[in-house]
Amino acid sequence: MKKVRYIYLLLIILFINAVYSQDKERKSQWKLTTEIGSVSLEAKNKFKVNASLHGGLIGGEFFVGRNTSLITGIEIIRARANFNDVFGNQQFLTNEYITIPLSFKFSGNREKNIFLFYSAGIYGAYLYKNRTEDVLNSLVITEKRLGFNFGIHYEIGTQFKINEKSNFTLAFKSKTDLLNYYYKASSQVFKMTEYYTLQLGFGFSF
């Protein structure tokens, strides 16, 4: 846990330095992404199920070098799954998360119209809503504000230059929660693992 805090502190310092040390060649730009894929949801001592997910991010990319940048923002994620409880009844589960990622991006030659990139970093996540539906018994349980966790993530993809002020990205993304004790609902402790998505992004500046 202490290592995660130190990493976050280092990235925040670099982020602040990037914001206050920009010149004409080191700009920042807005970043919008959307993603779709799958994830495994674990409830401690209860179940592990595969879920579909989709999400999106709005944030910024801050250039700290010729081929390096720092990315952060606010991301919304929704994961949906179904499973059978101990009585054999089918349950439908929906989790909604707010995450704040912080990552380094390493790019190929930015002067080219198409180049590869790789990014890696950490994130803080907050499970703000869990909804469990038992169709057979017409029962719906909704819980909110279920707690925090931290994790690591990485992306690898290709960036396509549209013009001097905008670009398009296509990437593969993966991430996993670090802590064993995760979001604590009244009856479940959730953890995200095996998170794989296809991500589309759009970057632009004014």
Coordinates of C-alpha atoms in Angstrom, one line a residue:
M1 CA 0.0 0.0 0.0
K2 CA 2.9 2.4 0.8
K3 CA 4.5 1.6 -2.5
V4 CA 1.3 2.6 -4.3
R5 CA 1.2 5.9 -2.4
Y6 CA 4.8 6.7 -3.3
I7 CA 4.2 5.9 -7.0
Y8 CA 1.1 8.2 -7.0
L9 CA 3.1 11.0 -5.3
L10 CA 5.8 10.7 -7.9
L11 CA 3.4 10.8 -10.8
I12 CA 1.5 13.8 -9.3
I13 CA 4.9 15.7 -9.0
L14 CA 5.7 14.9 -12.6
F15 CA 2.2 16.0 -13.6
I16 CA 2.5 19.3 -11.9
N17 CA 6.0 19.8 -13.4
A18 CA 4.6 19.1 -16.9
V19 CA 1.8 21.6 -16.5
Y20 CA 4.0 24.4 -15.3
S21 CA 7.0 23.8 -17.7
Q22 CA 5.2 23.7 -21.1
D23 CA 6.7 25.7 -24.0
K24 CA 5.7 26.0 -27.6
E25 CA 7.0 22.5 -28.4
R26 CA 5.6 20.9 -25.3
K27 CA 1.9 21.3 -25.4
S28 CA -1.1 19.6 -23.8
Q29 CA -4.2 18.4 -25.4
W30 CA -7.6 17.1 -24.5
K31 CA -8.2 13.4 -24.6
L32 CA -11.5 11.5 -25.0
T33 CA -11.7 7.7 -25.1
T34 CA -14.3 4.9 -25.2
E35 CA -13.7 1.2 -24.6
I36 CA -15.5 -2.1 -24.7
G37 CA -14.4 -5.5 -23.5
S38 CA -14.5 -8.0 -20.7
V39 CA -13.5 -8.3 -17.0
S40 CA -13.6 -10.9 -14.2
L41 CA -15.5 -9.8 -11.1
E42 CA -14.7 -11.6 -7.8
A43 CA -16.7 -11.5 -4.6
K44 CA -14.6 -12.9 -1.8
N45 CA -15.6 -16.5 -0.8
K46 CA -18.7 -16.3 -3.0
F47 CA -18.1 -16.2 -6.8
K48 CA -16.0 -15.2 -9.7
V49 CA -17.8 -14.4 -13.0
N50 CA -16.9 -13.0 -16.4
A51 CA -18.6 -9.6 -17.1
S52 CA -18.9 -7.4 -20.2
L53 CA -18.0 -3.8 -19.7
H54 CA -17.9 -0.4 -21.4
G55 CA -16.5 2.9 -20.3
G56 CA -15.1 6.2 -21.3
L57 CA -12.6 8.8 -20.2
I58 CA -12.3 12.6 -20.5
G59 CA -8.9 14.0 -19.5
G60 CA -5.7 15.5 -20.7
E61 CA -2.4 14.5 -22.2
F62 CA 0.6 16.6 -21.0
F63 CA 3.9 16.3 -23.0
V64 CA 7.0 16.1 -20.8
G65 CA 9.4 15.2 -23.6
R66 CA 9.8 14.7 -27.3
N67 CA 8.2 11.2 -27.2
T68 CA 6.9 11.0 -23.6
S69 CA 3.7 12.3 -22.0
L70 CA 1.6 12.1 -18.9
I71 CA -2.1 11.2 -19.1
T72 CA -4.8 11.6 -16.5
G73 CA -8.5 12.3 -16.3
I74 CA -11.8 10.9 -15.0
E75 CA -13.1 7.6 -16.3
I76 CA -16.5 6.0 -15.9
I77 CA -16.9 2.2 -16.2
R78 CA -19.9 -0.1 -16.1
A79 CA -19.5 -3.9 -15.8
R80 CA -22.5 -6.3 -16.2
A81 CA -22.6 -10.0 -15.4
N82 CA -25.0 -12.8 -14.5
F83 CA -24.5 -15.8 -12.2
N84 CA -26.4 -18.4 -10.1
D85 CA -26.6 -18.1 -6.4
V86 CA -26.4 -20.9 -3.9
F87 CA -30.0 -21.8 -4.5
G88 CA -29.6 -21.9 -8.2
N89 CA -31.4 -18.6 -8.9
Q90 CA -30.0 -16.5 -11.7
Q91 CA -28.7 -13.1 -10.5
F92 CA -27.9 -10.1 -12.7
L93 CA -25.1 -7.9 -11.4
T94 CA -24.2 -4.3 -12.5
N95 CA -21.2 -2.4 -11.1
E96 CA -20.5 1.2 -11.9
Y97 CA -17.1 2.7 -11.2
I98 CA -15.4 6.1 -11.2
T99 CA -11.6 5.8 -11.7
I100 CA -8.8 8.3 -11.9
P101 CA -5.9 6.9 -14.0
L102 CA -2.4 8.3 -14.0
S103 CA 0.0 7.0 -16.6
F104 CA 3.2 7.6 -18.7
K105 CA 2.9 7.3 -22.5
F106 CA 5.9 6.4 -24.5
S107 CA 5.5 7.1 -28.2
G108 CA 7.3 6.5 -31.4
N109 CA 8.3 9.3 -33.7
R110 CA 5.7 12.0 -33.3
E111 CA 6.7 13.6 -36.5
K112 CA 5.2 10.7 -38.4
N113 CA 1.5 10.4 -39.4
I114 CA 1.3 6.9 -37.8
F115 CA 3.3 5.6 -34.9
L116 CA 3.1 3.0 -32.1
F117 CA 2.8 3.9 -28.4
Y118 CA 2.8 2.2 -25.1
S119 CA 1.6 3.5 -21.7
A120 CA 1.6 2.2 -18.2
G121 CA 0.5 3.5 -14.8
I122 CA -1.7 3.2 -11.8
Y123 CA -5.3 4.2 -11.0
G124 CA -7.6 4.9 -8.1
A125 CA -11.1 3.4 -8.4
Y126 CA -14.3 4.0 -6.5
L127 CA -17.3 1.7 -6.8
Y128 CA -20.2 4.1 -6.4
K129 CA -23.1 1.8 -7.3
N130 CA -23.9 -1.9 -7.2
R131 CA -27.2 -3.3 -8.5
T132 CA -28.2 -7.0 -8.1
E133 CA -31.4 -8.3 -9.6
D134 CA -33.1 -11.6 -8.8
V135 CA -35.6 -12.0 -11.6
L136 CA -37.3 -15.1 -10.3
N137 CA -38.1 -13.5 -6.9
S138 CA -38.7 -10.0 -8.4
L139 CA -36.0 -8.6 -6.0
V140 CA -33.6 -5.7 -6.7
I141 CA -30.9 -4.7 -4.3
T142 CA -29.0 -1.4 -4.9
E143 CA -26.1 -0.2 -2.8
K144 CA -24.0 2.9 -3.2
R145 CA -20.7 4.3 -2.1
L146 CA -19.0 1.0 -1.6
G147 CA -15.3 2.0 -1.3
F148 CA -12.0 2.4 -3.0
N149 CA -9.2 0.4 -4.5
F150 CA -6.0 0.9 -6.5
G151 CA -4.6 -0.9 -9.5
I152 CA -2.1 -1.0 -12.4
H153 CA -2.9 -0.7 -16.1
Y154 CA -1.2 -0.6 -19.5
E155 CA -2.0 0.1 -23.1
I156 CA -0.4 -0.6 -26.4
G157 CA -1.7 0.8 -29.6
T158 CA -1.3 3.0 -32.7
Q159 CA -1.8 6.7 -33.1
F160 CA -3.0 8.3 -36.4
K161 CA -2.4 11.9 -37.1
I162 CA -5.4 13.8 -38.5
N163 CA -3.9 17.2 -38.6
E164 CA -1.6 19.4 -36.4
K165 CA -4.2 19.7 -33.7
S166 CA -6.0 16.4 -33.6
N167 CA -5.3 12.6 -33.7
F168 CA -7.0 9.3 -33.4
T169 CA -5.8 6.2 -31.4
L170 CA -6.6 2.5 -31.4
A171 CA -5.3 0.5 -28.5
F172 CA -5.5 -2.7 -26.4
K173 CA -5.9 -2.0 -22.7
S174 CA -5.5 -4.2 -19.7
K175 CA -5.6 -3.6 -15.9
T176 CA -6.1 -5.3 -12.6
D177 CA -6.8 -4.3 -9.0
L178 CA -3.9 -4.6 -6.5
L179 CA -5.6 -5.0 -3.2
N180 CA -7.1 -8.3 -2.0
Y181 CA -9.6 -6.4 0.2
Y182 CA -11.6 -4.3 -2.2
Y183 CA -15.0 -2.6 -2.4
K184 CA -16.9 -3.6 0.7
A185 CA -20.7 -3.9 0.2
S186 CA -22.9 -5.3 2.9
S187 CA -22.6 -8.9 1.6
Q188 CA -19.8 -8.9 -1.1
V189 CA -16.2 -7.8 -1.6
F190 CA -15.6 -7.1 -5.2
K191 CA -12.3 -7.2 -7.1
M192 CA -11.6 -6.6 -10.8
T193 CA -9.1 -8.9 -12.6
E194 CA -8.5 -10.0 -16.2
Y195 CA -9.6 -6.7 -17.6
Y196 CA -9.2 -6.5 -21.4
T197 CA -10.7 -3.9 -23.7
L198 CA -10.4 -2.4 -27.1
Q199 CA -10.0 1.3 -26.8
L200 CA -10.7 4.1 -29.3
G201 CA -9.4 7.6 -28.5
F202 CA -9.5 11.1 -29.9
G203 CA -7.0 13.8 -28.9
F204 CA -7.3 17.5 -29.8
S205 CA -6.1 20.9 -28.8
F206 CA -7.3 24.5 -29.5

